[in-house]
Coordinates of C-alpha atoms (C1' of nucleotides) in Angstrom, one line a residue:
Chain A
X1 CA 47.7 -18.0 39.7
X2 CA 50.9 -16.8 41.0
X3 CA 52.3 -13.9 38.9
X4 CA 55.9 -14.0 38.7
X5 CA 56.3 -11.3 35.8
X6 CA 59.9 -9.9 36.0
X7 CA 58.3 -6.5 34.7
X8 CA 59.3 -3.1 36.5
X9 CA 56.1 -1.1 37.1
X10 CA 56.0 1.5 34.6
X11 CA 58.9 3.3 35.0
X12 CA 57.6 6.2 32.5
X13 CA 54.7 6.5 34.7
X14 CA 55.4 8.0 37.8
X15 CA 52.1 8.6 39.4
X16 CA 52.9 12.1 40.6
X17 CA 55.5 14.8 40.1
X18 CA 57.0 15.2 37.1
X19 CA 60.3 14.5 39.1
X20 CA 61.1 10.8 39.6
X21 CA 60.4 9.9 43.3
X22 CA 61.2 6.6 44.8
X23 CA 58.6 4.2 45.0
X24 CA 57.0 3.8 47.9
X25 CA 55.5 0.4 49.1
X26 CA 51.9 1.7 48.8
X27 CA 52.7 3.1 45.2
X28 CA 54.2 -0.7 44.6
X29 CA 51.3 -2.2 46.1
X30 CA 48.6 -0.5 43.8
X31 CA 50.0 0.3 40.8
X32 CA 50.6 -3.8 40.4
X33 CA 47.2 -4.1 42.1
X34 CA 46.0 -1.6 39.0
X35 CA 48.0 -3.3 36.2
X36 CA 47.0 -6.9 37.3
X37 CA 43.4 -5.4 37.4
X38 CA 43.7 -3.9 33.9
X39 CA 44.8 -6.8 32.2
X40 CA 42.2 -9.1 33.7
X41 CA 39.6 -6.6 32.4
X42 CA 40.8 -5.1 29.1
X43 CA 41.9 -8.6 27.4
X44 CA 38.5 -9.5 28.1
X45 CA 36.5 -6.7 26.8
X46 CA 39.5 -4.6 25.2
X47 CA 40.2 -1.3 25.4
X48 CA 37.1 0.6 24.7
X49 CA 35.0 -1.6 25.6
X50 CA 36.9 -1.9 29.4
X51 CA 35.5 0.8 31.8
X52 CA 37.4 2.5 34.3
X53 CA 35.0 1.2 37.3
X54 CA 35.5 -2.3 36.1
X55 CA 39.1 -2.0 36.6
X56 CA 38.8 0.2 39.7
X57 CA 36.3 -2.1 41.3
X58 CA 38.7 -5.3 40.1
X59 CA 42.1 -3.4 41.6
X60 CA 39.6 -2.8 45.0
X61 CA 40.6 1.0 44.7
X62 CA 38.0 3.8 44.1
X63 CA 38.1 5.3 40.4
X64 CA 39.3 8.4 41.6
X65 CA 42.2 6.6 43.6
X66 CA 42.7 4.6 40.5
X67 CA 43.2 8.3 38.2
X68 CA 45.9 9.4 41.4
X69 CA 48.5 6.6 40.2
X70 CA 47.7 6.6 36.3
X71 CA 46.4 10.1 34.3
X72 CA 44.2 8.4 32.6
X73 CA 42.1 5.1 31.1
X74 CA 45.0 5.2 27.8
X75 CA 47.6 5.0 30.3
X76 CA 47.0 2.1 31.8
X77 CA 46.7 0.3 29.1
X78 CA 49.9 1.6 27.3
X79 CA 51.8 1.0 30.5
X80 CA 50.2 -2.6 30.6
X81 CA 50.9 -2.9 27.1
X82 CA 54.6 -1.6 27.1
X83 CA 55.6 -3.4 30.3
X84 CA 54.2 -6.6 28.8
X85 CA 56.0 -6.6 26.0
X86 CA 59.4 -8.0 27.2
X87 CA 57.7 -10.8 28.6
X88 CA 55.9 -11.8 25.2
X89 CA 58.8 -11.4 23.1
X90 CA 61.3 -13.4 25.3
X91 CA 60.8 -16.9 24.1
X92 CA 61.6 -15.2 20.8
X93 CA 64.7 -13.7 22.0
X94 CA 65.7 -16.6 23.5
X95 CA 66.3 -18.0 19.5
X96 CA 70.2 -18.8 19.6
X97 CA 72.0 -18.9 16.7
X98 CA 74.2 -21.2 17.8
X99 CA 71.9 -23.6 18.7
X100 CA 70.6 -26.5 16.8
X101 CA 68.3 -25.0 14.0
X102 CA 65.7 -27.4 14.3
X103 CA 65.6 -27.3 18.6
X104 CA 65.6 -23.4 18.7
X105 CA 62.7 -23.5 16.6
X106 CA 60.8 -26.5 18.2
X107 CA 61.8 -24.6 21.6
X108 CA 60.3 -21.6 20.0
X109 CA 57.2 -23.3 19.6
X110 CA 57.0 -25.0 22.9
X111 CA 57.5 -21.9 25.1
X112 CA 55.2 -19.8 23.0
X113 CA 52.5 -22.6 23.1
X114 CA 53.5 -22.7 27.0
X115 CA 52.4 -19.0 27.3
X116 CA 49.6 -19.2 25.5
X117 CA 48.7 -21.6 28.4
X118 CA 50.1 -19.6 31.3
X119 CA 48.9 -16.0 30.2
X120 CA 45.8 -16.3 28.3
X121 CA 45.1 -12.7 29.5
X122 CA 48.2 -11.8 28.0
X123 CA 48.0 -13.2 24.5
X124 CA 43.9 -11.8 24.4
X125 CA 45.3 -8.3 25.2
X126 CA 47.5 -8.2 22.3
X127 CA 44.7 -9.8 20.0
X128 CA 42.2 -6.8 21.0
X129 CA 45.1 -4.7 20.2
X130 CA 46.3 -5.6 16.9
X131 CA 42.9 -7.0 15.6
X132 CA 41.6 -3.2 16.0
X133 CA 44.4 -2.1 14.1
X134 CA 47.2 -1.3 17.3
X135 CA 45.9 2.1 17.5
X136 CA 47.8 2.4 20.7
X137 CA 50.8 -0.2 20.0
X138 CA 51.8 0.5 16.3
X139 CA 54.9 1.5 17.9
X140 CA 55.6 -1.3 19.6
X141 CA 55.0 -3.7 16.4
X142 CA 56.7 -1.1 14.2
X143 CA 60.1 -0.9 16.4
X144 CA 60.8 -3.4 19.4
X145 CA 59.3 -6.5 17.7
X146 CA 59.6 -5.9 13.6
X147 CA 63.4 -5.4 14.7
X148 CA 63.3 -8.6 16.6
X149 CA 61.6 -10.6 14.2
X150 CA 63.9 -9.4 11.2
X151 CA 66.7 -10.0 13.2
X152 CA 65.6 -14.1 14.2
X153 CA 64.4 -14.2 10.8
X154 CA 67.5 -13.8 9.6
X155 CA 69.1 -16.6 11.3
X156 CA 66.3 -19.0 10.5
X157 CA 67.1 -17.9 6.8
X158 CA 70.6 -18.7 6.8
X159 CA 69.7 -22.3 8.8
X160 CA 67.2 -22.6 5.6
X161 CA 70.0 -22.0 2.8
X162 CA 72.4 -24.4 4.7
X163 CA 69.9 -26.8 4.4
X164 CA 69.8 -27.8 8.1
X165 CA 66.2 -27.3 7.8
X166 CA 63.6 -26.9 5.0
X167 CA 64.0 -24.1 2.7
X168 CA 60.9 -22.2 3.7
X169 CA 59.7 -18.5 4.6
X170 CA 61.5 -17.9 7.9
X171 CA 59.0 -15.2 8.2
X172 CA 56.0 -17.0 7.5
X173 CA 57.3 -20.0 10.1
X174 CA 57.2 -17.2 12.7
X175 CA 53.8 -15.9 11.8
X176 CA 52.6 -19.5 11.9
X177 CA 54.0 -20.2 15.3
X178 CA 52.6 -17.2 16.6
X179 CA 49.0 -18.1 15.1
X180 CA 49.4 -21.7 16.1
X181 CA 49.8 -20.9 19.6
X182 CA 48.2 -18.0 20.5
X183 CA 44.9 -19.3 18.5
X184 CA 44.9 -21.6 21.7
X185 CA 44.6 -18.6 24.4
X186 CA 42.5 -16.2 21.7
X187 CA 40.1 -18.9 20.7
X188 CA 40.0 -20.8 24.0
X189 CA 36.1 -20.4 24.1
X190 CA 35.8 -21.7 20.8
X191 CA 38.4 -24.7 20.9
X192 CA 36.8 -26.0 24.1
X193 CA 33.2 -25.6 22.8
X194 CA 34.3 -28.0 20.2
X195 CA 36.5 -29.8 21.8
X196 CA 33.8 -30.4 24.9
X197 CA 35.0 -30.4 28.3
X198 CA 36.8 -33.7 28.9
X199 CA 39.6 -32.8 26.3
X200 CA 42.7 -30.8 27.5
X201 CA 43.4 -28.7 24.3
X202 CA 46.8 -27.3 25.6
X203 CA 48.0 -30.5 25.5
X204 CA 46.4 -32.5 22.6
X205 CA 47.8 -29.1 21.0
X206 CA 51.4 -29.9 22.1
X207 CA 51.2 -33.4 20.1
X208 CA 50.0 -32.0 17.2
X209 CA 52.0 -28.9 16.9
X210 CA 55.1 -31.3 18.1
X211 CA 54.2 -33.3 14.8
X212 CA 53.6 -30.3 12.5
X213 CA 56.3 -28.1 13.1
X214 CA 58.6 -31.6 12.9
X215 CA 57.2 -32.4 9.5
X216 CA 57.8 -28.8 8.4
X217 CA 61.1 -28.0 9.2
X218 CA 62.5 -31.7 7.8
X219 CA 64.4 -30.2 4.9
Chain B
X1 CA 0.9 2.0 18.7
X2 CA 3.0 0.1 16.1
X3 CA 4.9 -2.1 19.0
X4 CA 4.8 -5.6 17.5
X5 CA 3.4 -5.4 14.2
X6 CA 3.8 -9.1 13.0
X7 CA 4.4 -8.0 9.0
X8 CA 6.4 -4.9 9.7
X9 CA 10.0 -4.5 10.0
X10 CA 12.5 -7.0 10.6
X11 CA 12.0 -7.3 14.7
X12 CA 14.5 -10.0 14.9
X13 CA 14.9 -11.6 11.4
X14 CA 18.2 -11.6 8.9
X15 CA 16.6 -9.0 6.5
X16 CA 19.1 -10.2 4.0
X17 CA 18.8 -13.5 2.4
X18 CA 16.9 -15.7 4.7
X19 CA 14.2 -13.6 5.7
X20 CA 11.0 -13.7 3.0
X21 CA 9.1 -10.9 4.8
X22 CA 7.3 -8.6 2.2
X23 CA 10.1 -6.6 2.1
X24 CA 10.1 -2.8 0.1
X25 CA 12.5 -2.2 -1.9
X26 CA 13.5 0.8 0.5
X27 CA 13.6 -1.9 3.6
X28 CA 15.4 -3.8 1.4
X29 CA 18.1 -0.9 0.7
X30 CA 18.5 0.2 3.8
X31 CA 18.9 -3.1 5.7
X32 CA 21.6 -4.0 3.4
X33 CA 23.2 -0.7 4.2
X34 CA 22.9 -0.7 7.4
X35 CA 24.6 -4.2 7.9
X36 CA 27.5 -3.2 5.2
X37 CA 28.0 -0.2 7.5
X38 CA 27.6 -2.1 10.9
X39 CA 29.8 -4.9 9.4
X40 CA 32.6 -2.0 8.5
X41 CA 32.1 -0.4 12.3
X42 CA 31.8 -3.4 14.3
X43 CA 34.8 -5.7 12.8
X44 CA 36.9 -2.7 13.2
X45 CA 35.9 -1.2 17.1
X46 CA 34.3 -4.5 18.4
X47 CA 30.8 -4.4 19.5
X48 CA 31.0 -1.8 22.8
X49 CA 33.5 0.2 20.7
X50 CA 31.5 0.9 18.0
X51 CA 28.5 3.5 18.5
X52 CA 25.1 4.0 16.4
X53 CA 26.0 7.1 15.3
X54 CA 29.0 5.4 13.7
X55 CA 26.8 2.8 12.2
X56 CA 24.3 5.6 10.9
X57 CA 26.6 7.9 9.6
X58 CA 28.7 5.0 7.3
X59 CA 25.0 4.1 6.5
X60 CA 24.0 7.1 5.3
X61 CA 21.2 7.5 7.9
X62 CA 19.6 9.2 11.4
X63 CA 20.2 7.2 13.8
X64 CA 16.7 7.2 14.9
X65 CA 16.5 5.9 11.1
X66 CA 18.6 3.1 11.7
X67 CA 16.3 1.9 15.1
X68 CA 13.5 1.8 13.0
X69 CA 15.0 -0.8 11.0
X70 CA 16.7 -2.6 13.8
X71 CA 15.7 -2.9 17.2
X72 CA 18.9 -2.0 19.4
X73 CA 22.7 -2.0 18.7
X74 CA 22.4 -5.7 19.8
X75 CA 20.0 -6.7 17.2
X76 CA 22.1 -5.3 14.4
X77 CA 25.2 -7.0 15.3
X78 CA 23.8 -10.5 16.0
X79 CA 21.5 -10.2 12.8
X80 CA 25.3 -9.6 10.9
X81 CA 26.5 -12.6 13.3
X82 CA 24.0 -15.1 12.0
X83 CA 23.3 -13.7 8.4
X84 CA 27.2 -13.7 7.4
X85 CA 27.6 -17.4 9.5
X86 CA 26.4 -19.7 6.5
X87 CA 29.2 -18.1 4.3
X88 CA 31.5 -18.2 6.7
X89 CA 30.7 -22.0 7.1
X90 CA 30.6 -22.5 3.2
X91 CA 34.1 -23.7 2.6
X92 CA 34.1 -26.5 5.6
X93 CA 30.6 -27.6 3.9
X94 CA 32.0 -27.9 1.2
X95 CA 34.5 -30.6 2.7
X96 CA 33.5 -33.7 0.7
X97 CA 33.5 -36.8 2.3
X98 CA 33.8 -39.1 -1.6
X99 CA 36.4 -36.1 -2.8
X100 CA 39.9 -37.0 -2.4
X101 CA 41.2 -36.3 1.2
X102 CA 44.3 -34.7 0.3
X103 CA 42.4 -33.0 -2.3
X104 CA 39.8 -31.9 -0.3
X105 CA 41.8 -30.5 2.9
X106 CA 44.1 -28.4 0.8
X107 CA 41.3 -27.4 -1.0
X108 CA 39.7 -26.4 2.3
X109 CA 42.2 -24.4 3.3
X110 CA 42.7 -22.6 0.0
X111 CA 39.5 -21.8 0.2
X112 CA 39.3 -20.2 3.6
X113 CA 42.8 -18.5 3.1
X114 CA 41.0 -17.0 -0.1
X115 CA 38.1 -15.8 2.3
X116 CA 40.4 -14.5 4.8
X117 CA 42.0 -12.0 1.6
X118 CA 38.6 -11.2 0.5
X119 CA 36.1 -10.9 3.6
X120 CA 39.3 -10.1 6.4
X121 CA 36.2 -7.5 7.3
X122 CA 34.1 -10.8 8.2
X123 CA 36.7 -12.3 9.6
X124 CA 37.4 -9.4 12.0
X125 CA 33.9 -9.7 13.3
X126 CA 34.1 -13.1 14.4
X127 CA 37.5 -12.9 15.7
X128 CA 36.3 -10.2 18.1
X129 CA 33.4 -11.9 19.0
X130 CA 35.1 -14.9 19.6
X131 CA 38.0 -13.5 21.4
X132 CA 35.8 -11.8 24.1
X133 CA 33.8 -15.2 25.0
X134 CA 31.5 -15.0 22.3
X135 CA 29.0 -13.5 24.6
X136 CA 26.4 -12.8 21.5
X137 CA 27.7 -16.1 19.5
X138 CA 28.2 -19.0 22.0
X139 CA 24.9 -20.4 20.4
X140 CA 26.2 -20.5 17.5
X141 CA 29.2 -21.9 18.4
X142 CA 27.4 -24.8 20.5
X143 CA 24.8 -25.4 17.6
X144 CA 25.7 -25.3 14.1
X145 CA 29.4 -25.2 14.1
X146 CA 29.9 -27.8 16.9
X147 CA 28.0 -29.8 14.9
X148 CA 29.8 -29.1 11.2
X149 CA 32.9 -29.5 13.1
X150 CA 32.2 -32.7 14.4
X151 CA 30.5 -34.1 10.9
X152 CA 33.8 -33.2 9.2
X153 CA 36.4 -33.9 11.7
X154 CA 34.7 -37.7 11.4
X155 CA 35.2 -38.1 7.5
X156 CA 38.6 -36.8 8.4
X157 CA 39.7 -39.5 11.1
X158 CA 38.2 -42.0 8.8
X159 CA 40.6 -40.7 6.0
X160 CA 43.5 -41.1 8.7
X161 CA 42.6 -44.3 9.8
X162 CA 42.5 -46.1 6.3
X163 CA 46.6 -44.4 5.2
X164 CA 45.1 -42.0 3.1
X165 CA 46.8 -39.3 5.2
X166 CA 48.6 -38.7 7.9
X167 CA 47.0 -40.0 11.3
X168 CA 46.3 -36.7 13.1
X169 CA 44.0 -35.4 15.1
X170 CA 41.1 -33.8 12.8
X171 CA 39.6 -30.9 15.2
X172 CA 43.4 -30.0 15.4
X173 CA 43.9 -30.2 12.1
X174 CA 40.4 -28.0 11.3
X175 CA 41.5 -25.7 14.1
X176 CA 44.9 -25.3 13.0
X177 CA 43.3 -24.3 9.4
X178 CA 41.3 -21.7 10.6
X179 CA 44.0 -20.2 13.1
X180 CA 46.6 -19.6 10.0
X181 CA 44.4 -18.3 7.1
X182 CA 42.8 -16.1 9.3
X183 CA 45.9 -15.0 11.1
X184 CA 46.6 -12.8 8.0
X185 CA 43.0 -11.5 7.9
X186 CA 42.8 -10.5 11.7
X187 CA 46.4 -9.3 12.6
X188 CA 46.7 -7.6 8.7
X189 CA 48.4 -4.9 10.8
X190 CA 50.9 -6.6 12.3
X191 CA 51.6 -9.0 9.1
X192 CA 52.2 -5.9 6.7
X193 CA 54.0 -3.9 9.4
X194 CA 56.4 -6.7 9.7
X195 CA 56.5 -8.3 6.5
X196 CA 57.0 -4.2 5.0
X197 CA 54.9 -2.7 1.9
X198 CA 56.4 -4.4 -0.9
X199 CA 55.9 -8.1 -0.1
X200 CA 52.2 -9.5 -1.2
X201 CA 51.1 -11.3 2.3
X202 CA 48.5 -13.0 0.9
X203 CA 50.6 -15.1 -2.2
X204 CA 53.1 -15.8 -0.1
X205 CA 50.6 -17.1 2.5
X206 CA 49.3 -19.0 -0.2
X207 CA 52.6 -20.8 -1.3
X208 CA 53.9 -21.0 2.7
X209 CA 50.7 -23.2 3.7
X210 CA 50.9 -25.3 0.6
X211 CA 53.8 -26.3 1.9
X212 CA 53.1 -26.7 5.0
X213 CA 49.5 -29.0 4.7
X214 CA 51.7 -30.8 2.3
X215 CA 54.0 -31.8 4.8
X216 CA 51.7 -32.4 7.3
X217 CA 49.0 -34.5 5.5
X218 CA 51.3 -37.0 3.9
X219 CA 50.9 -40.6 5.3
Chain C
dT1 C1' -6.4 14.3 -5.6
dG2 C1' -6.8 12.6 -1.4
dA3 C1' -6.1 8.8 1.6
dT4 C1' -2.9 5.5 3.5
dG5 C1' 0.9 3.4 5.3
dG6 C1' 5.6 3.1 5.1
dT7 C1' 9.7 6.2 6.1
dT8 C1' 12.4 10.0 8.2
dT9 C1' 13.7 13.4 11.5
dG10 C1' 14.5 16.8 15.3
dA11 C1' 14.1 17.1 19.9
dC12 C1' 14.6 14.8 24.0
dC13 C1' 15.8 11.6 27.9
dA14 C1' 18.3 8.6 31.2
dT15 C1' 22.5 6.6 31.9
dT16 C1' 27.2 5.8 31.6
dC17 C1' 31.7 7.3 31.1
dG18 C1' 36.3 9.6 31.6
dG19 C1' 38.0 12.8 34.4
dG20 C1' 38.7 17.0 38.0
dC21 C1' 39.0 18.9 42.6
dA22 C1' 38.9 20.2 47.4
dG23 C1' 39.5 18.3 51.4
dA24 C1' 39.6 14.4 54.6
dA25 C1' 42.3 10.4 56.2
dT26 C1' 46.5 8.2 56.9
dA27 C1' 51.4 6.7 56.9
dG28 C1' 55.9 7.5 58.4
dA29 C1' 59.7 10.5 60.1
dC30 C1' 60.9 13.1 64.1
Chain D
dG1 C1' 52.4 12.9 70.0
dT2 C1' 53.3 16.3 66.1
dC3 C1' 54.0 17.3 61.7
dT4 C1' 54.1 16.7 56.8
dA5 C1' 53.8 14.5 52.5
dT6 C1' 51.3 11.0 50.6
dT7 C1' 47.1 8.6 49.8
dC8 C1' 42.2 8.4 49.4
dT9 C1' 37.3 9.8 48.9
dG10 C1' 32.8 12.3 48.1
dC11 C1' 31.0 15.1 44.9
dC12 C1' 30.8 17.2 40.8
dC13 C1' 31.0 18.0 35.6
dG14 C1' 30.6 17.8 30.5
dA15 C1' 30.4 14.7 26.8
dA16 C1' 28.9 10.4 24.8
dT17 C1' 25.8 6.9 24.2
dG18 C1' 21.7 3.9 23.5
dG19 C1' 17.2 4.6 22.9
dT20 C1' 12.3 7.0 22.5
dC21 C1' 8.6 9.6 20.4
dA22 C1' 5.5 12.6 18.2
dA23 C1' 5.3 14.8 14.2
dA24 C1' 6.5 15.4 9.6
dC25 C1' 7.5 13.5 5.1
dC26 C1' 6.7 10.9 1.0
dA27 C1' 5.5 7.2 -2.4
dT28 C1' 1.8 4.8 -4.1
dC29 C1' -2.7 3.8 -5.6
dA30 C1' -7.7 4.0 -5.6

DNA sequence: TGATGGTTTGACCATTCGGGCAGAATAGAC
DNA sequence: GTCTATTCTGCCCGAATGGTCAAACCATCA
């Protein structure tokens, strides 16, 4: 339950003037209350289908009140979107070189599989967003994160050709973490109709991506 | 009045191949456009981010055209739902229980990464159904897939349990098929973006999972 | 050709939605 | 307590949106 995101509120954002005031703890208060409220309701309905009520009425502000710390419906969710996207790419930045190949990428795994756990509302708000083609994020994938990802690909390529794991498509390993994981969170409604209630699919899904990703990487 | 005539329009049936209504050849026409257009419209905005007038104009028709054919926005998108689930299905159907099991799951999964390059639209459409709690789907999910799941995840423990592959879990195995063939259907964006214009996502998909199921499957 | 029943449309409606605005309420410094 | 900048609200608006309906259109066949 307990949010312990390590993201600053939008810093581009400042509700007001144009000029950057302090924060007050009011301003704080709400425009976390907002965010928090935002991502509860556009990873579950996405963006247009997320009204500004909904996320008013979730934040406990009026939709006026709500329009006084953001300009508009697009700006809350670019600000959530943006200020998110440290969080989601850290287990990714945490890759090390100079660690052992095949425990960076196991690690890799674990923590991404761990957040698809932790924030379910978080993985389903990028899904609405790329699935409807990132109309408001192809930034984001086109900078920040395809720099990333070239960047740990790289490294995973020259673990490949030294043989210290199996010489496969350090790109195609990422995207099949990243699917892996996140199908948990995305799907959830899905796996556990299946699955029935009694099962605990985060952690039958540890096991077997523990044995996949093993069986991969063997080079 | 013409409220409920019993012969007339499709009130609530899949116009397309199921339904054996006395069907024009106009009805006929038009339904099939309208659920080419709706299935464009809907897999792209999701279901409250498309609008009729979207649906009508990629149809080639009034709107008030379109609700003579199909009772509300609702009906149009859960008669796509339940028409295009039997094809969807197809390739786990065709999971044979006398086949050869490595055969069979690689086979599987070829098959459903080939759907994922040729019906990504279809694809779309569930994954945003899905992803938003399958409000319009759940029975679906509940009945006939739960079921098909269940059926084929069976043959597959059997296969595990006698050496003939790996021993696994099957609904993991099943879920992990769908969640990486479809990954390049329903994040396309994000796969191109990264991967850049000049790579082919799809054949390398192709030769990444063999290798992968491979791996995994072997006793 | 005229009758008939399926097909199409323009005009219309109620509701919802994103957003604006003036002014009231309030917090915090003095 | 006063004053001021910040915060909040009631009320309004124009544009979309899902949906209705009576009338018009048109293909077909007796």
């Amino acid at each position: 339950m307990t949010e312990q995101t390590p993201n600053a509120p939008p810093a581009e954002d400042p509700p007001l003037s144009v000029g950057q005031r302090p924060q007050t703890r009011i301003q704080l208060r709400n425009t976390k209350a907002i965010l928090e409220a935002a991502l509860d309701v556009f990873s579950q309905y996405g963006f247009r289908g997320s009204t500004l009520d909904q996320i008013a009425q979730a934040a406990g502000l009026s939709k006026p009140n709500l329009l006084y710390y953001f300009p508009s419906k697009e700006a809350i969710h670019v600000a959530l979107l943006s200020g998110l996207m440290e969080v989601w790419l850290a287990p990714l930045y945490a890759l090390d070189a100079d660690g052992d190949p095949r425990d960076e990428i196991m690690g890799y795994m674990r923590r991404k599989l761990e957040m698809s756990r932790e924030m379910p509302r978080e993985s389903r708000l990028f899904a609405n967003e790329v699935l409807q083609g990132a109309p408001r994020f192809l930034d984001g994938i086109e900078g920040e994160l395809k720099t990333l990802v070239d960047a740990k690909a790289a490294i995973i390529a020259t673990w490949s050709q030294q043989g210290k794991i199996a010489a496969i498509d350090p790109y195609h390993l990422i995207f099949s973490i990243w699917s892996l994981t996140q199908h948990y969170a995305d799907f959830d409604v899905q796996v556990r109709t299946i699955l029935g209630p009694k099962r605990d699919s985060f952690a039958e899904a540890e096991t077997f991506l523990e044995t996949l990703f093993s069986r991969l990487l063997v080079p």
